[in-house]
């Protein structure tokens, strides 16, 4: 096992020793012809499919804070954020590359837990680790993951294909991750919101099912905040959107924490990032099919509005009045893009 003592550091094992440790823990999948250990990896993709690829970097001090998270969750989350992007394309995750820069003084336990977390979530979604790069860092920890996915060309779901009249749906309960980060910073380490922040669930099966059934007309994952990410769909699709404030699904924890007398209570649900929920549109006549499809998952799905021809996003109260202050004024509520768990 990699884990030795708390004092055991990356410098004691060396780059090749470390890579070897990773390679030994990887379970091969049938599509991988050449995995870790050569100059490049080689893999097959299913006939008739395109390969999709996405990459995300996570930097210590920018995206995570090692005093607030553990190596295992960090490993899971590093792959989860990439899985979420592949899910949002309606594709099936396939294989990944892991680029790591760690200070030589990094405890092996942290690295070992990180790799364990990453390989575990990879196993849950059928992703093989096929290579990467390892460097010593003179600054903090840097994690770069590239994930490949596969899907038939006609099934891939883009951001640019929403149509006026389509309904807008969101999975789960947005805002929990941002609430979790707030709680972590206040010294609270437990509870569902904290777990949602440290170990988000990528909606891979849901995204794939939406693509296979050709129900979603456009899709994105919520990494920057619900309204901001909906804005990507509306801009790319040259449409607008109407969103009903009271239809935003809020978790019990969220309601208990904020109370919702004031509209400011919605700030994190509408603008907080890192939920990794799916935001998608579907033709209005297929509403019941969307609900039926989600019947097979534990994940909630909520209709929150509709696509319009008028550019921009209009947020409406239950009495039908336009609610101002969210779409254009995130800064007021200090929910600008900010991560660091
Ligand atoms: P090269 O010098 O030819 O680029 P490396 O010594 O960097 O090769 O890597 C050797 C092998 O180990 C390669 O197959 C590479 O993909 C793999 N590898 C290196 N670092 C990692 C890592 N952090 N995770 C997984 N595989 C890695
Ligand atoms: Mg290399």
GROMACS .gro file of C-alpha atoms and ligand atoms in nm:
model
  369
    1UNK     CA    1   0.000   0.000   0.000
    2UNK     CA    2   0.105   0.355  -0.053
    3UNK     CA    3   0.016   0.467   0.294
    4UNK     CA    4   0.311   0.435   0.531
    5UNK     CA    5   0.338   0.693   0.803
    6UNK     CA    6   0.232   1.053   0.836
    7UNK     CA    7   0.596   1.150   0.788
    8UNK     CA    8   0.636   0.964   0.463
    9UNK     CA    9   0.652   1.217   0.182
   10UNK     CA   10   0.648   1.221  -0.195
   11UNK     CA   11   1.022   1.296  -0.194
   12UNK     CA   12   1.087   0.955  -0.032
   13UNK     CA   13   0.904   0.768  -0.305
   14UNK     CA   14   1.012   0.971  -0.608
   15UNK     CA   15   0.822   1.039  -0.929
   16UNK     CA   16   0.850   0.689  -1.073
   17UNK     CA   17   0.773   0.521  -0.746
   18UNK     CA   18   0.463   0.732  -0.721
   19UNK     CA   19   0.350   0.659  -1.078
   20UNK     CA   20   0.410   0.292  -1.011
   21UNK     CA   21   0.190   0.306  -0.704
   22UNK     CA   22  -0.089   0.460  -0.910
   23UNK     CA   23  -0.049   0.215  -1.197
   24UNK     CA   24  -0.077  -0.082  -0.961
   25UNK     CA   25  -0.409   0.039  -0.830
   26UNK     CA   26  -0.570   0.097  -1.171
   27UNK     CA   27  -0.812  -0.165  -1.294
   28UNK     CA   28  -0.805  -0.197  -1.674
   29UNK     CA   29  -1.120  -0.167  -1.884
   30UNK     CA   30  -1.165  -0.353  -2.215
   31UNK     CA   31  -1.136  -0.046  -2.438
   32UNK     CA   32  -0.787   0.040  -2.313
   33UNK     CA   33  -0.518  -0.107  -2.537
   34UNK     CA   34  -0.223   0.079  -2.379
   35UNK     CA   35  -0.258   0.238  -2.035
   36UNK     CA   36  -0.014   0.390  -1.786
   37UNK     CA   37   0.350   0.309  -1.853
   38UNK     CA   38   0.425   0.402  -2.211
   39UNK     CA   39   0.485   0.731  -2.390
   40UNK     CA   40   0.118   0.761  -2.478
   41UNK     CA   41  -0.203   0.571  -2.409
   42UNK     CA   42  -0.416   0.408  -2.677
   43UNK     CA   43  -0.784   0.324  -2.655
   44UNK     CA   44  -1.076   0.216  -2.864
   45UNK     CA   45  -1.409   0.392  -2.871
   46UNK     CA   46  -1.737   0.218  -2.956
   47UNK     CA   47  -1.813   0.210  -3.330
   48UNK     CA   48  -2.028   0.499  -3.450
   49UNK     CA   49  -1.935   0.721  -3.155
   50UNK     CA   50  -1.749   1.048  -3.134
   51UNK     CA   51  -1.492   1.103  -2.859
   52UNK     CA   52  -1.568   1.404  -2.640
   53UNK     CA   53  -1.306   1.559  -2.421
   54UNK     CA   54  -1.306   1.807  -2.134
   55UNK     CA   55  -1.044   1.930  -1.892
   56UNK     CA   56  -1.049   2.115  -1.560
   57UNK     CA   57  -0.774   2.243  -1.337
   58UNK     CA   58  -0.800   2.264  -0.962
   59UNK     CA   59  -0.552   2.487  -0.782
   60UNK     CA   60  -0.483   2.491  -0.413
   61UNK     CA   61  -0.589   2.826  -0.271
   62UNK     CA   62  -0.818   2.896  -0.566
   63UNK     CA   63  -1.042   2.591  -0.594
   64UNK     CA   64  -0.972   2.410  -0.271
   65UNK     CA   65  -0.824   2.466   0.071
   66UNK     CA   66  -0.647   2.166   0.220
   67UNK     CA   67  -0.745   2.278   0.568
   68UNK     CA   68  -1.113   2.240   0.476
   69UNK     CA   69  -1.110   1.921   0.273
   70UNK     CA   70  -0.950   1.577   0.289
   71UNK     CA   71  -0.749   1.404   0.017
   72UNK     CA   72  -1.012   1.141  -0.050
   73UNK     CA   73  -1.295   1.388  -0.120
   74UNK     CA   74  -1.057   1.604  -0.320
   75UNK     CA   75  -0.978   1.304  -0.542
   76UNK     CA   76  -1.347   1.233  -0.589
   77UNK     CA   77  -1.435   1.595  -0.658
   78UNK     CA   78  -1.150   1.645  -0.905
   79UNK     CA   79  -1.292   1.376  -1.128
   80UNK     CA   80  -1.655   1.462  -1.046
   81UNK     CA   81  -1.628   1.812  -1.193
   82UNK     CA   82  -1.508   1.659  -1.520
   83UNK     CA   83  -1.770   1.384  -1.509
   84UNK     CA   84  -2.030   1.656  -1.473
   85UNK     CA   85  -1.915   1.817  -1.799
   86UNK     CA   86  -1.935   1.489  -1.986
   87UNK     CA   87  -2.279   1.428  -1.831
   88UNK     CA   88  -2.394   1.770  -1.951
   89UNK     CA   89  -2.312   1.666  -2.309
   90UNK     CA   90  -2.522   1.353  -2.268
   91UNK     CA   91  -2.213   1.139  -2.314
   92UNK     CA   92  -2.075   0.830  -2.142
   93UNK     CA   93  -1.751   0.880  -1.948
   94UNK     CA   94  -1.469   0.667  -2.086
   95UNK     CA   95  -1.115   0.734  -1.964
   96UNK     CA   96  -0.906   1.006  -1.807
   97UNK     CA   97  -0.560   1.155  -1.771
   98UNK     CA   98  -0.432   1.293  -1.442
   99UNK     CA   99  -0.171   1.568  -1.426
  100UNK     CA  100  -0.043   1.644  -1.080
  101UNK     CA  101   0.200   1.891  -0.930
  102UNK     CA  102   0.266   1.850  -0.559
  103UNK     CA  103   0.529   2.004  -0.333
  104UNK     CA  104   0.790   1.741  -0.242
  105UNK     CA  105   0.690   1.776   0.121
  106UNK     CA  106   0.335   1.660   0.055
  107UNK     CA  107   0.244   1.379   0.295
  108UNK     CA  108   0.196   1.047   0.117
  109UNK     CA  109  -0.127   0.994   0.307
  110UNK     CA  110  -0.279   1.294   0.131
  111UNK     CA  111  -0.166   1.167  -0.210
  112UNK     CA  112  -0.271   0.814  -0.138
  113UNK     CA  113  -0.615   0.926  -0.025
  114UNK     CA  114  -0.644   1.154  -0.328
  115UNK     CA  115  -0.566   0.871  -0.569
  116UNK     CA  116  -0.801   0.636  -0.380
  117UNK     CA  117  -1.086   0.888  -0.408
  118UNK     CA  118  -1.022   0.951  -0.775
  119UNK     CA  119  -1.001   0.581  -0.863
  120UNK     CA  120  -1.309   0.505  -0.659
  121UNK     CA  121  -1.536   0.753  -0.833
  122UNK     CA  122  -1.375   0.652  -1.164
  123UNK     CA  123  -1.480   0.294  -1.092
  124UNK     CA  124  -1.834   0.404  -1.012
  125UNK     CA  125  -1.870   0.553  -1.360
  126UNK     CA  126  -1.658   0.308  -1.561
  127UNK     CA  127  -1.369   0.552  -1.617
  128UNK     CA  128  -1.018   0.412  -1.664
  129UNK     CA  129  -0.713   0.617  -1.562
  130UNK     CA  130  -0.487   0.582  -1.868
  131UNK     CA  131  -0.201   0.822  -1.797
  132UNK     CA  132  -0.095   1.163  -1.684
  133UNK     CA  133   0.202   1.364  -1.575
  134UNK     CA  134   0.364   1.417  -1.237
  135UNK     CA  135   0.578   1.715  -1.139
  136UNK     CA  136   0.717   1.866  -0.823
  137UNK     CA  137   0.555   2.199  -0.746
  138UNK     CA  138   0.731   2.499  -0.596
  139UNK     CA  139   0.391   2.646  -0.513
  140UNK     CA  140   0.083   2.461  -0.398
  141UNK     CA  141  -0.094   2.152  -0.524
  142UNK     CA  142  -0.214   2.165  -0.885
  143UNK     CA  143  -0.450   1.904  -1.025
  144UNK     CA  144  -0.538   1.881  -1.393
  145UNK     CA  145  -0.773   1.615  -1.522
  146UNK     CA  146  -0.869   1.545  -1.881
  147UNK     CA  147  -1.169   1.322  -1.925
  148UNK     CA  148  -1.285   1.149  -2.241
  149UNK     CA  149  -1.644   1.054  -2.310
  150UNK     CA  150  -1.820   0.881  -2.596
  151UNK     CA  151  -2.156   0.926  -2.764
  152UNK     CA  152  -2.320   0.891  -3.103
  153UNK     CA  153  -2.305   1.223  -3.292
  154UNK     CA  154  -2.685   1.270  -3.305
  155UNK     CA  155  -2.728   1.211  -2.932
  156UNK     CA  156  -2.479   1.468  -2.806
  157UNK     CA  157  -2.661   1.754  -2.632
  158UNK     CA  158  -2.521   2.103  -2.676
  159UNK     CA  159  -2.590   2.442  -2.518
  160UNK     CA  160  -2.693   2.610  -2.843
  161UNK     CA  161  -3.008   2.417  -2.928
  162UNK     CA  162  -3.280   2.542  -2.689
  163UNK     CA  163  -3.601   2.654  -2.862
  164UNK     CA  164  -3.864   2.911  -2.760
  165UNK     CA  165  -4.144   2.728  -2.580
  166UNK     CA  166  -3.911   2.463  -2.434
  167UNK     CA  167  -3.942   2.404  -2.061
  168UNK     CA  168  -3.642   2.455  -1.831
  169UNK     CA  169  -3.557   2.184  -1.579
  170UNK     CA  170  -3.295   2.153  -1.307
  171UNK     CA  171  -3.187   1.844  -1.112
  172UNK     CA  172  -3.134   1.834  -0.736
  173UNK     CA  173  -3.140   2.147  -0.521
  174UNK     CA  174  -2.908   2.424  -0.634
  175UNK     CA  175  -2.739   2.638  -0.371
  176UNK     CA  176  -2.647   2.354  -0.138
  177UNK     CA  177  -2.283   2.351  -0.242
  178UNK     CA  178  -2.243   2.725  -0.184
  179UNK     CA  179  -2.418   2.689   0.151
  180UNK     CA  180  -2.183   2.402   0.235
  181UNK     CA  181  -1.880   2.619   0.160
  182UNK     CA  182  -2.022   2.895   0.380
  183UNK     CA  183  -2.071   2.645   0.664
  184UNK     CA  184  -1.720   2.501   0.620
  185UNK     CA  185  -1.576   2.848   0.651
  186UNK     CA  186  -1.776   2.892   0.971
  187UNK     CA  187  -1.612   2.579   1.108
  188UNK     CA  188  -1.902   2.339   1.047
  189UNK     CA  189  -1.784   2.011   0.896
  190UNK     CA  190  -2.099   1.804   0.890
  191UNK     CA  191  -2.434   1.791   0.722
  192UNK     CA  192  -2.573   1.742   0.377
  193UNK     CA  193  -2.479   2.083   0.237
  194UNK     CA  194  -2.115   2.039   0.341
  195UNK     CA  195  -2.114   1.693   0.181
  196UNK     CA  196  -2.261   1.836  -0.138
  197UNK     CA  197  -1.976   2.084  -0.151
  198UNK     CA  198  -1.693   1.843  -0.074
  199UNK     CA  199  -1.822   1.544  -0.268
  200UNK     CA  200  -2.071   1.652  -0.536
  201UNK     CA  201  -2.254   1.384  -0.733
  202UNK     CA  202  -2.209   1.423  -1.108
  203UNK     CA  203  -2.541   1.349  -1.280
  204UNK     CA  204  -2.387   1.109  -1.529
  205UNK     CA  205  -2.668   0.853  -1.557
  206UNK     CA  206  -2.930   1.126  -1.575
  207UNK     CA  207  -2.745   1.315  -1.850
  208UNK     CA  208  -2.696   0.998  -2.047
  209UNK     CA  209  -3.061   0.897  -2.014
  210UNK     CA  210  -3.173   1.242  -2.130
  211UNK     CA  211  -2.950   1.210  -2.435
  212UNK     CA  212  -3.045   0.851  -2.517
  213UNK     CA  213  -3.416   0.936  -2.501
  214UNK     CA  214  -3.350   1.253  -2.701
  215UNK     CA  215  -3.557   1.448  -2.448
  216UNK     CA  216  -3.313   1.731  -2.373
  217UNK     CA  217  -3.296   2.001  -2.639
  218UNK     CA  218  -3.005   2.178  -2.466
  219UNK     CA  219  -2.806   2.105  -2.153
  220UNK     CA  220  -2.534   2.244  -1.925
  221UNK     CA  221  -2.407   2.159  -1.578
  222UNK     CA  222  -2.425   2.416  -1.301
  223UNK     CA  223  -2.068   2.503  -1.216
  224UNK     CA  224  -2.089   2.884  -1.205
  225UNK     CA  225  -2.442   2.932  -1.072
  226UNK     CA  226  -2.790   2.854  -1.204
  227UNK     CA  227  -2.864   3.192  -1.369
  228UNK     CA  228  -2.516   3.234  -1.505
  229UNK     CA  229  -2.520   2.886  -1.659
  230UNK     CA  230  -2.874   2.934  -1.791
  231UNK     CA  231  -2.735   3.250  -1.949
  232UNK     CA  232  -2.490   3.035  -2.146
  233UNK     CA  233  -2.779   2.831  -2.286
  234UNK     CA  234  -2.987   3.137  -2.377
  235UNK     CA  235  -2.698   3.326  -2.538
  236UNK     CA  236  -2.570   3.029  -2.734
  237UNK     CA  237  -2.922   2.943  -2.846
  238UNK     CA  238  -3.016   3.308  -2.924
  239UNK     CA  239  -3.323   3.287  -2.702
  240UNK     CA  240  -3.436   3.421  -2.363
  241UNK     CA  241  -3.583   3.261  -2.052
  242UNK     CA  242  -3.850   3.311  -1.789
  243UNK     CA  243  -3.772   3.160  -1.449
  244UNK     CA  244  -4.019   3.139  -1.158
  245UNK     CA  245  -3.858   3.212  -0.824
  246UNK     CA  246  -4.096   2.993  -0.624
  247UNK     CA  247  -4.025   2.697  -0.851
  248UNK     CA  248  -3.653   2.692  -0.767
  249UNK     CA  249  -3.612   2.366  -0.572
  250UNK     CA  250  -3.448   2.441  -0.239
  251UNK     CA  251  -3.336   2.176   0.005
  252UNK     CA  252  -3.466   2.163   0.360
  253UNK     CA  253  -3.121   2.257   0.488
  254UNK     CA  254  -3.116   2.557   0.260
  255UNK     CA  255  -3.462   2.673   0.369
  256UNK     CA  256  -3.378   2.620   0.733
  257UNK     CA  257  -3.060   2.822   0.704
  258UNK     CA  258  -3.183   3.118   0.503
  259UNK     CA  259  -3.556   3.133   0.560
  260UNK     CA  260  -3.706   3.279   0.244
  261UNK     CA  261  -3.894   3.586   0.354
  262UNK     CA  262  -3.642   3.803   0.173
  263UNK     CA  263  -3.553   3.743  -0.188
  264UNK     CA  264  -3.186   3.767  -0.087
  265UNK     CA  265  -3.237   3.420   0.057
  266UNK     CA  266  -3.230   3.290  -0.299
  267UNK     CA  267  -2.891   3.439  -0.381
  268UNK     CA  268  -2.686   3.122  -0.340
  269UNK     CA  269  -2.945   2.902  -0.512
  270UNK     CA  270  -2.944   3.132  -0.815
  271UNK     CA  271  -2.584   3.243  -0.815
  272UNK     CA  272  -2.375   3.007  -0.603
  273UNK     CA  273  -2.160   2.772  -0.807
  274UNK     CA  274  -2.031   2.417  -0.788
  275UNK     CA  275  -2.363   2.238  -0.763
  276UNK     CA  276  -2.283   2.016  -1.059
  277UNK     CA  277  -2.653   1.968  -1.119
  278UNK     CA  278  -2.790   1.947  -1.472
  279UNK     CA  279  -2.983   2.237  -1.620
  280UNK     CA  280  -3.164   2.138  -1.938
  281UNK     CA  281  -3.446   2.229  -2.169
  282UNK     CA  282  -3.705   1.999  -2.325
  283UNK     CA  283  -4.005   2.051  -2.554
  284UNK     CA  284  -4.320   2.133  -2.353
  285UNK     CA  285  -4.516   1.835  -2.491
  286UNK     CA  286  -4.253   1.599  -2.345
  287UNK     CA  287  -4.289   1.716  -1.982
  288UNK     CA  288  -4.440   1.388  -1.862
  289UNK     CA  289  -4.163   1.190  -2.032
  290UNK     CA  290  -3.903   1.392  -1.842
  291UNK     CA  291  -4.084   1.320  -1.515
  292UNK     CA  292  -4.117   0.951  -1.603
  293UNK     CA  293  -3.748   0.927  -1.692
  294UNK     CA  294  -3.646   1.070  -1.356
  295UNK     CA  295  -3.875   0.819  -1.186
  296UNK     CA  296  -3.595   0.564  -1.229
  297UNK     CA  297  -3.341   0.780  -1.041
  298UNK     CA  298  -3.319   0.907  -0.683
  299UNK     CA  299  -3.244   1.249  -0.827
  300UNK     CA  300  -3.519   1.510  -0.817
  301UNK     CA  301  -3.603   1.705  -1.130
  302UNK     CA  302  -3.790   2.037  -1.122
  303UNK     CA  303  -3.942   2.250  -1.393
  304UNK     CA  304  -3.840   2.609  -1.321
  305UNK     CA  305  -3.942   2.811  -1.627
  306UNK     CA  306  -3.949   2.829  -2.002
  307UNK     CA  307  -3.750   2.947  -2.298
  308UNK     CA  308  -3.878   3.263  -2.470
  309UNK     CA  309  -3.791   3.461  -2.779
  310UNK     CA  310  -3.705   3.775  -2.576
  311UNK     CA  311  -3.331   3.787  -2.504
  312UNK     CA  312  -3.221   3.783  -2.139
  313UNK     CA  313  -3.345   3.600  -1.833
  314UNK     CA  314  -3.656   3.728  -1.654
  315UNK     CA  315  -3.705   3.614  -1.299
  316UNK     CA  316  -4.072   3.621  -1.190
  317UNK     CA  317  -4.228   3.621  -0.842
  318UNK     CA  318  -4.539   3.415  -0.761
  319UNK     CA  319  -4.752   3.723  -0.832
  320UNK     CA  320  -4.596   3.751  -1.176
  321UNK     CA  321  -4.380   4.055  -1.106
  322UNK     CA  322  -4.030   4.076  -1.244
  323UNK     CA  323  -3.774   4.028  -0.966
  324UNK     CA  324  -3.466   4.243  -1.010
  325UNK     CA  325  -3.125   4.216  -0.854
  326UNK     CA  326  -3.017   3.865  -0.940
  327UNK     CA  327  -2.945   3.833  -1.309
  328UNK     CA  328  -2.759   4.160  -1.336
  329UNK     CA  329  -2.652   4.217  -0.981
  330UNK     CA  330  -2.474   3.917  -0.838
  331UNK     CA  331  -2.214   4.143  -0.682
  332UNK     CA  332  -2.473   4.290  -0.447
  333UNK     CA  333  -2.513   3.957  -0.282
  334UNK     CA  334  -2.143   3.875  -0.290
  335UNK     CA  335  -2.199   3.550  -0.468
  336UNK     CA  336  -1.947   3.615  -0.736
  337UNK     CA  337  -1.762   3.316  -0.865
  338UNK     CA  338  -1.556   3.192  -0.576
  339UNK     CA  339  -1.463   2.836  -0.486
  340UNK     CA  340  -1.208   2.725  -0.227
  341UNK     CA  341  -1.332   2.438  -0.021
  342LIG     P1  342   0.715   1.071  -2.035
  342LIG     O1  343   0.840   1.118  -1.971
  342LIG     O2  344   0.734   0.982  -2.154
  342LIG     O3  345   0.614   1.180  -2.057
  342LIG     P2  346   0.631   1.000  -1.773
  342LIG     O4  347   0.752   0.954  -1.703
  342LIG     O5  348   0.582   1.140  -1.748
  342LIG     O6  349   0.647   0.971  -1.928
  342LIG     O7  350   0.514   0.902  -1.738
  342LIG     C1  351   0.529   0.763  -1.746
  342LIG     C2  352   0.394   0.699  -1.754
  342LIG     O8  353   0.321   0.728  -1.637
  342LIG     C3  354   0.308   0.750  -1.868
  342LIG     O9  355   0.230   0.642  -1.917
  342LIG     C4  356   0.221   0.853  -1.804
  342LIG    O10  357   0.099   0.869  -1.875
  342LIG     C5  358   0.201   0.794  -1.666
  342LIG     N1  359   0.177   0.895  -1.561
  342LIG     C6  360   0.261   0.993  -1.519
  342LIG     N2  361   0.206   1.063  -1.419
  342LIG     C7  362   0.083   1.010  -1.397
  342LIG     C8  363  -0.023   1.038  -1.308
  342LIG     N3  364  -0.017   1.139  -1.219
  342LIG     N4  365  -0.133   0.962  -1.314
  342LIG     C9  366  -0.142   0.861  -1.404
  342LIG     N5  367  -0.047   0.829  -1.489
  342LIG    C10  368   0.066   0.901  -1.487
  343LIG    MG1  369   0.561   1.313  -1.891
   0.00000   0.00000   0.00000
